[in-house]
PDB file of C-alpha atoms in Angstrom:
ATOM      1  CA  UNK H   1      75.846 174.425 160.124  1.00 48.00           C
ATOM      2  CA  UNK H   2      74.759 173.533 157.119  1.00 48.00           C
ATOM      3  CA  UNK H   3      76.884 175.034 154.027  1.00 47.00           C
ATOM      4  CA  UNK H   4      75.943 177.997 152.129  1.00 48.00           C
ATOM      5  CA  UNK H   5      74.389 176.866 148.989  1.00 49.00           C
ATOM      6  CA  UNK H   6      74.808 179.692 146.742  1.00 44.00           C
ATOM      7  CA  UNK H   7      79.006 179.081 147.032  1.00 40.00           C
ATOM      8  CA  UNK H   8      79.104 175.373 147.288  1.00 45.00           C
ATOM      9  CA  UNK H   9      80.407 173.879 143.710  1.00 44.00           C
ATOM     10  CA  UNK H  10      79.298 170.948 142.266  1.00 46.00           C
ATOM     11  CA  UNK H  11      81.394 167.538 142.534  1.00 44.00           C
ATOM     12  CA  UNK H  12      83.475 166.892 139.682  1.00 47.00           C
ATOM     13  CA  UNK H  13      82.938 170.632 138.131  1.00 48.00           C
ATOM     14  CA  UNK H  14      86.088 172.357 138.525  1.00 49.00           C
ATOM     15  CA  UNK H  15      86.130 176.086 137.468  1.00 48.00           C
ATOM     16  CA  UNK H  16      87.962 175.853 134.294  1.00 54.00           C
ATOM     17  CA  UNK H  17      90.664 178.197 133.346  1.00 58.00           C
ATOM     18  CA  UNK H  18      89.009 180.324 131.598  1.00 53.00           C
ATOM     19  CA  UNK H  19      87.052 181.027 134.126  1.00 52.00           C
ATOM     20  CA  UNK H  20      89.582 181.905 136.585  1.00 53.00           C
ATOM     21  CA  UNK H  21      90.928 184.198 134.362  1.00 58.00           C
ATOM     22  CA  UNK H  22      88.024 185.716 133.289  1.00 57.00           C
ATOM     23  CA  UNK H  23      87.167 186.582 136.913  1.00 54.00           C
ATOM     24  CA  UNK H  24      90.766 187.936 137.502  1.00 60.00           C
ATOM     25  CA  UNK H  25      90.359 190.104 134.607  1.00 59.00           C
ATOM     26  CA  UNK H  26      87.493 191.617 135.926  1.00 58.00           C
ATOM     27  CA  UNK H  27      88.879 192.362 139.584  1.00 60.00           C
ATOM     28  CA  UNK H  28      92.189 194.047 137.270  1.00 59.00           C
ATOM     29  CA  UNK H  29      89.969 196.132 135.587  1.00 58.00           C
ATOM     30  CA  UNK H  30      87.962 197.162 138.053  1.00 55.00           C
ATOM     31  CA  UNK H  31      91.289 198.294 140.458  1.00 55.00           C
ATOM     32  CA  UNK H  32      92.431 200.098 137.391  1.00 54.00           C
ATOM     33  CA  UNK H  33      89.242 202.330 136.904  1.00 50.00           C
ATOM     34  CA  UNK H  34      88.887 203.220 140.578  1.00 54.00           C
ATOM     35  CA  UNK H  35      92.646 204.470 140.586  1.00 47.00           C
ATOM     36  CA  UNK H  36      92.651 206.082 137.104  1.00 46.00           C
ATOM     37  CA  UNK H  37      89.347 207.859 138.922  1.00 50.00           C
ATOM     38  CA  UNK H  38      87.440 206.735 136.018  1.00 44.00           C
ATOM     39  CA  UNK H  39      84.613 205.671 138.684  1.00 42.00           C
ATOM     40  CA  UNK H  40      82.755 208.560 140.407  1.00 43.00           C
ATOM     41  CA  UNK H  41      79.706 207.238 142.434  1.00 45.00           C
ATOM     42  CA  UNK H  42      78.217 203.881 143.701  1.00 46.00           C
ATOM     43  CA  UNK H  43      76.165 204.052 140.854  1.00 44.00           C
ATOM     44  CA  UNK H  44      78.497 204.522 138.187  1.00 54.00           C
ATOM     45  CA  UNK H  45      80.785 201.971 139.924  1.00 52.00           C
ATOM     46  CA  UNK H  46      77.865 199.215 139.883  1.00 57.00           C
ATOM     47  CA  UNK H  47      77.235 199.672 136.492  1.00 57.00           C
ATOM     48  CA  UNK H  48      80.821 199.924 135.492  1.00 51.00           C
ATOM     49  CA  UNK H  49      81.702 196.230 137.037  1.00 49.00           C
ATOM     50  CA  UNK H  50      78.340 194.765 135.607  1.00 59.00           C
ATOM     51  CA  UNK H  51      79.772 195.877 132.370  1.00 52.00           C
ATOM     52  CA  UNK H  52      83.138 194.449 133.243  1.00 47.00           C
ATOM     53  CA  UNK H  53      81.643 191.078 134.320  1.00 52.00           C
ATOM     54  CA  UNK H  54      79.845 190.596 130.956  1.00 49.00           C
ATOM     55  CA  UNK H  55      83.041 191.397 129.134  1.00 48.00           C
ATOM     56  CA  UNK H  56      85.187 188.775 131.226  1.00 47.00           C
ATOM     57  CA  UNK H  57      82.336 186.021 130.599  1.00 50.00           C
ATOM     58  CA  UNK H  58      81.862 186.863 126.989  1.00 48.00           C
ATOM     59  CA  UNK H  59      85.518 186.155 126.408  1.00 50.00           C
ATOM     60  CA  UNK H  60      85.579 183.088 128.598  1.00 47.00           C
ATOM     61  CA  UNK H  61      82.316 181.855 126.764  1.00 46.00           C
ATOM     62  CA  UNK H  62      84.334 182.196 123.820  1.00 45.00           C
ATOM     63  CA  UNK H  63      87.395 181.238 124.701  1.00 44.00           C
ATOM     64  CA  UNK H  64      85.606 177.610 126.694  1.00 47.00           C
ATOM     65  CA  UNK H  65      83.533 175.183 124.982  1.00 45.00           C
ATOM     66  CA  UNK H  66      82.086 172.386 127.578  1.00 45.00           C
ATOM     67  CA  UNK H  67      84.493 171.154 130.037  1.00 49.00           C
ATOM     68  CA  UNK H  68      87.196 174.109 129.618  1.00 48.00           C
ATOM     69  CA  UNK H  69      88.467 172.987 126.144  1.00 46.00           C
ATOM     70  CA  UNK H  70      89.382 175.524 123.471  1.00 43.00           C
ATOM     71  CA  UNK H  71      86.563 176.125 120.827  1.00 44.00           C
ATOM     72  CA  UNK H  72      86.536 174.404 117.516  1.00 39.00           C
ATOM     73  CA  UNK H  73      86.444 178.042 116.245  1.00 39.00           C
ATOM     74  CA  UNK H  74      89.823 178.875 117.827  1.00 40.00           C
ATOM     75  CA  UNK H  75      91.404 175.222 117.024  1.00 40.00           C
ATOM     76  CA  UNK H  76      90.256 175.961 113.410  1.00 45.00           C
ATOM     77  CA  UNK H  77      91.885 179.598 112.951  1.00 43.00           C
ATOM     78  CA  UNK H  78      95.609 177.831 115.133  1.00 46.00           C
ATOM     79  CA  UNK H  79      95.254 174.990 112.444  1.00 44.00           C
ATOM     80  CA  UNK H  80      94.502 177.275 109.580  1.00 44.00           C
ATOM     81  CA  UNK H  81      97.982 179.182 110.572  1.00 50.00           C
ATOM     82  CA  UNK H  82     100.146 176.689 110.488  1.00 60.00           C
ATOM     83  CA  UNK H  83     102.330 175.708 107.040  1.00 60.00           C
ATOM     84  CA  UNK H  84     101.480 173.057 105.061  1.00 68.00           C
ATOM     85  CA  UNK H  85     104.548 170.471 105.711  1.00 86.00           C
ATOM     86  CA  UNK H  86     105.392 169.151 101.817  1.00 93.00           C
ATOM     87  CA  UNK H  87     107.039 165.832 101.477  1.00 95.00           C
ATOM     88  CA  UNK H  88     109.364 167.743  98.376  1.00 96.00           C
ATOM     89  CA  UNK H  89     110.169 170.053 100.836  1.00 96.00           C
ATOM     90  CA  UNK H  90     113.828 170.078 102.045  1.00 96.00           C
ATOM     91  CA  UNK H  91     117.312 169.243 101.274  1.00 97.00           C
ATOM     92  CA  UNK H  92     118.119 166.947  98.519  1.00 97.00           C
ATOM     93  CA  UNK H  93     121.233 164.505  97.415  1.00 96.00           C
ATOM     94  CA  UNK H  94     121.337 164.553  93.554  1.00 96.00           C
ATOM     95  CA  UNK H  95     123.420 161.304  93.058  1.00 92.00           C
ATOM     96  CA  UNK H  96     124.258 162.037  89.548  1.00 95.00           C
ATOM     97  CA  UNK H  97     125.668 165.456  91.456  1.00 96.00           C
ATOM     98  CA  UNK H  98     127.155 164.592  94.657  1.00 94.00           C
ATOM     99  CA  UNK H  99     127.720 167.131  97.031  1.00 95.00           C
ATOM    100  CA  UNK H 100     125.926 169.891  94.471  1.00 96.00           C
ATOM    101  CA  UNK H 101     123.027 171.359  96.893  1.00 97.00           C
ATOM    102  CA  UNK H 102     119.418 170.897  95.970  1.00 97.00           C
ATOM    103  CA  UNK H 103     116.723 172.293  98.206  1.00 97.00           C
ATOM    104  CA  UNK H 104     113.296 173.078  97.207  1.00 97.00           C
ATOM    105  CA  UNK H 105     111.121 175.449  99.142  1.00 97.00           C
ATOM    106  CA  UNK H 106     107.605 175.355  99.402  1.00 95.00           C
ATOM    107  CA  UNK H 107     105.185 178.427  99.721  1.00 94.00           C
ATOM    108  CA  UNK H 108     102.892 178.650 102.572  1.00 92.00           C
ATOM    109  CA  UNK H 109      99.892 175.653 101.127  1.00 91.00           C
ATOM    110  CA  UNK H 110     102.252 173.466  99.568  1.00 92.00           C
ATOM    111  CA  UNK H 111     100.983 174.013  96.348  1.00 93.00           C
ATOM    112  CA  UNK H 112     104.552 175.403  94.415  1.00 95.00           C
ATOM    113  CA  UNK H 113     107.647 176.759  95.368  1.00 96.00           C
ATOM    114  CA  UNK H 114     111.009 176.672  93.862  1.00 96.00           C
ATOM    115  CA  UNK H 115     114.462 174.757  93.593  1.00 97.00           C
ATOM    116  CA  UNK H 116     117.675 176.267  94.680  1.00 97.00           C
ATOM    117  CA  UNK H 117     120.719 174.576  93.394  1.00 97.00           C
ATOM    118  CA  UNK H 118     124.635 175.057  92.844  1.00 97.00           C
ATOM    119  CA  UNK H 119     126.562 173.931  89.899  1.00 96.00           C
ATOM    120  CA  UNK H 120     130.291 173.003  89.780  1.00 96.00           C
ATOM    121  CA  UNK H 121     131.924 175.992  87.672  1.00 93.00           C
ATOM    122  CA  UNK H 122     134.812 173.636  86.823  1.00 92.00           C
ATOM    123  CA  UNK H 123     132.078 171.438  85.252  1.00 90.00           C
ATOM    124  CA  UNK H 124     132.985 168.905  87.719  1.00 93.00           C
ATOM    125  CA  UNK H 125     129.906 166.570  88.523  1.00 93.00           C
ATOM    126  CA  UNK H 126     130.029 167.329  92.147  1.00 94.00           C
ATOM    127  CA  UNK H 127     130.823 169.815  94.364  1.00 95.00           C
ATOM    128  CA  UNK H 128     133.239 169.878  97.200  1.00 92.00           C
ATOM    129  CA  UNK H 129     133.574 172.750  99.810  1.00 88.00           C
ATOM    130  CA  UNK H 130     136.191 174.319  98.351  1.00 89.00           C
ATOM    131  CA  UNK H 131     134.708 174.250  94.556  1.00 90.00           C
ATOM    132  CA  UNK H 132     133.271 177.136  92.884  1.00 94.00           C
ATOM    133  CA  UNK H 133     129.856 176.766  92.509  1.00 95.00           C
ATOM    134  CA  UNK H 134     127.172 178.791  90.056  1.00 95.00           C
ATOM    135  CA  UNK H 135     124.038 179.055  91.657  1.00 96.00           C
ATOM    136  CA  UNK H 136     120.293 178.892  89.824  1.00 96.00           C
ATOM    137  CA  UNK H 137     116.774 178.323  90.810  1.00 95.00           C
ATOM    138  CA  UNK H 138     113.332 177.087  89.220  1.00 95.00           C
ATOM    139  CA  UNK H 139     110.102 177.269  89.925  1.00 95.00           C
ATOM    140  CA  UNK H 140     107.872 174.544  90.799  1.00 97.00           C
ATOM    141  CA  UNK H 141     104.110 173.516  90.573  1.00 96.00           C
ATOM    142  CA  UNK H 142     101.585 171.156  92.185  1.00 96.00           C
ATOM    143  CA  UNK H 143      98.327 170.360  91.567  1.00 95.00           C
ATOM    144  CA  UNK H 144      97.370 169.832  95.249  1.00 93.00           C
ATOM    145  CA  UNK H 145      99.287 170.045  98.368  1.00 92.00           C
ATOM    146  CA  UNK H 146      99.072 166.633  98.533  1.00 93.00           C
ATOM    147  CA  UNK H 147     100.094 165.510  95.022  1.00 96.00           C
ATOM    148  CA  UNK H 148     102.367 163.182  94.004  1.00 97.00           C
ATOM    149  CA  UNK H 149     103.634 164.929  91.258  1.00 97.00           C
ATOM    150  CA  UNK H 150     105.686 168.146  90.792  1.00 97.00           C
ATOM    151  CA  UNK H 151     106.435 170.033  87.875  1.00 97.00           C
ATOM    152  CA  UNK H 152     108.869 172.680  86.892  1.00 95.00           C
ATOM    153  CA  UNK H 153     110.384 174.130  83.702  1.00 92.00           C
ATOM    154  CA  UNK H 154     113.418 173.129  81.778  1.00 91.00           C
ATOM    155  CA  UNK H 155     114.864 176.425  80.233  1.00 87.00           C
ATOM    156  CA  UNK H 156     118.344 176.533  79.146  1.00 87.00           C
ATOM    157  CA  UNK H 157     119.649 173.228  81.057  1.00 92.00           C
ATOM    158  CA  UNK H 158     118.621 170.067  81.545  1.00 93.00           C
ATOM    159  CA  UNK H 159     117.720 169.796  85.514  1.00 94.00           C
ATOM    160  CA  UNK H 160     119.319 166.132  85.527  1.00 95.00           C
ATOM    161  CA  UNK H 161     122.468 166.463  83.740  1.00 94.00           C
ATOM    162  CA  UNK H 162     122.994 170.049  83.844  1.00 94.00           C
ATOM    163  CA  UNK H 163     124.006 170.123  80.215  1.00 92.00           C
ATOM    164  CA  UNK H 164     122.964 172.898  77.638  1.00 89.00           C
ATOM    165  CA  UNK H 165     120.286 171.980  75.789  1.00 84.00           C
ATOM    166  CA  UNK H 166     120.479 172.585  72.136  1.00 81.00           C
ATOM    167  CA  UNK H 167     117.052 174.078  72.272  1.00 77.00           C
ATOM    168  CA  UNK H 168     116.455 176.779  74.368  1.00 71.00           C
ATOM    169  CA  UNK H 169     112.679 176.404  74.178  1.00 83.00           C
ATOM    170  CA  UNK H 170     110.858 176.067  77.868  1.00 89.00           C
ATOM    171  CA  UNK H 171     109.577 172.379  78.417  1.00 91.00           C
ATOM    172  CA  UNK H 172     107.182 171.748  81.322  1.00 94.00           C
ATOM    173  CA  UNK H 173     108.658 168.697  83.329  1.00 95.00           C
ATOM    174  CA  UNK H 174     106.713 166.379  85.563  1.00 97.00           C
ATOM    175  CA  UNK H 175     109.064 164.103  88.030  1.00 98.00           C
ATOM    176  CA  UNK H 176     107.401 161.651  90.708  1.00 97.00           C
ATOM    177  CA  UNK H 177     107.274 161.308  94.199  1.00 97.00           C
ATOM    178  CA  UNK H 178     108.488 157.255  95.074  1.00 96.00           C
ATOM    179  CA  UNK H 179     108.309 157.463  98.762  1.00 95.00           C
ATOM    180  CA  UNK H 180     111.949 158.464  99.195  1.00 96.00           C
ATOM    181  CA  UNK H 181     112.553 161.043  97.202  1.00 97.00           C
ATOM    182  CA  UNK H 182     112.166 162.806  93.205  1.00 97.00           C
ATOM    183  CA  UNK H 183     112.032 160.678  90.350  1.00 97.00           C
ATOM    184  CA  UNK H 184     112.587 162.549  86.990  1.00 97.00           C
ATOM    185  CA  UNK H 185     111.793 161.101  83.312  1.00 96.00           C
ATOM    186  CA  UNK H 186     115.159 160.133  82.176  1.00 95.00           C
ATOM    187  CA  UNK H 187     115.530 157.610  85.595  1.00 96.00           C
ATOM    188  CA  UNK H 188     117.304 160.304  87.755  1.00 96.00           C
ATOM    189  CA  UNK H 189     116.620 160.827  91.303  1.00 97.00           C
ATOM    190  CA  UNK H 190     116.947 162.988  93.654  1.00 97.00           C
ATOM    191  CA  UNK H 191     116.801 161.456  97.526  1.00 97.00           C
ATOM    192  CA  UNK H 192     115.358 163.383 100.533  1.00 96.00           C
ATOM    193  CA  UNK H 193     118.569 164.063 102.626  1.00 95.00           C
ATOM    194  CA  UNK H 194     116.711 162.794 105.621  1.00 94.00           C
ATOM    195  CA  UNK H 195     115.468 159.523 104.049  1.00 95.00           C
ATOM    196  CA  UNK H 196     119.253 159.086 102.005  1.00 93.00           C
ATOM    197  CA  UNK H 197     121.007 155.715 103.472  1.00 89.00           C
ATOM    198  CA  UNK H 198     124.565 155.862 101.656  1.00 82.00           C
ATOM    199  CA  UNK H 199     126.187 153.044 100.545  1.00 76.00           C
ATOM    200  CA  UNK H 200     129.337 151.617 101.939  1.00 71.00           C
ATOM    201  CA  UNK H 201     130.348 151.758  98.307  1.00 60.00           C
ATOM    202  CA  UNK H 202     129.442 155.395  97.530  1.00 55.00           C
ATOM    203  CA  UNK H 203     132.356 157.071  97.575  1.00 55.00           C
ATOM    204  CA  UNK H 204     131.954 160.296  95.820  1.00 55.00           C
ATOM    205  CA  UNK H 205     128.490 161.028  98.153  1.00 54.00           C
ATOM    206  CA  UNK H 206     130.200 160.281 101.266  1.00 50.00           C
ATOM    207  CA  UNK H 207     133.333 162.250 100.393  1.00 51.00           C
ATOM    208  CA  UNK H 208     131.051 164.906  99.272  1.00 51.00           C
ATOM    209  CA  UNK H 209     129.274 164.974 102.690  1.00 50.00           C
ATOM    210  CA  UNK H 210     131.878 164.361 104.641  1.00 46.00           C
ATOM    211  CA  UNK H 211     133.420 167.778 103.031  1.00 46.00           C
ATOM    212  CA  UNK H 212     130.574 170.063 104.349  1.00 46.00           C
TER     213      UNK H 212
END
């Protein structure tokens, strides 16, 4: 017996998941309408099924481009919702103040954010588990999300020495990314924690990290 050509599918062209989902959606919707008494006559039933089938097919077209792949519009939308991962975001190690918190939080598009830090309230240049600390934060800005420069405003204290400034006038300071951390104009550096490799002789930093 010759195969029914109306049912036969071409070899190598399997149904996409979106098409299968569309058919199931149409069937479920039809059953739901019948159960609720929505369909009153045979004519109404055919009309309702045609409408639901058209809706399901439209959904499949919107979700599928070519061989069952997501449409370009859907992909672009998903990518736009992802937060930009900035090189400046994360925890940093301040070699001048080992153990003291230095974290940069970036905004959604990576164009700005803030530095959150802690200093030893006793004036010591390091922080340990039992140290009393004072929290502080400073806003930062970038020219673009991919920029290698980050700008912040120094007010009462120096960002690197954490000493009070004689002149309290706000000053814009720009630091640069060098591949593993942030280098400040005075030569000080904050190394991003996941890129830091402690030296064997680096006792203060190793002690502070172990104490966390």
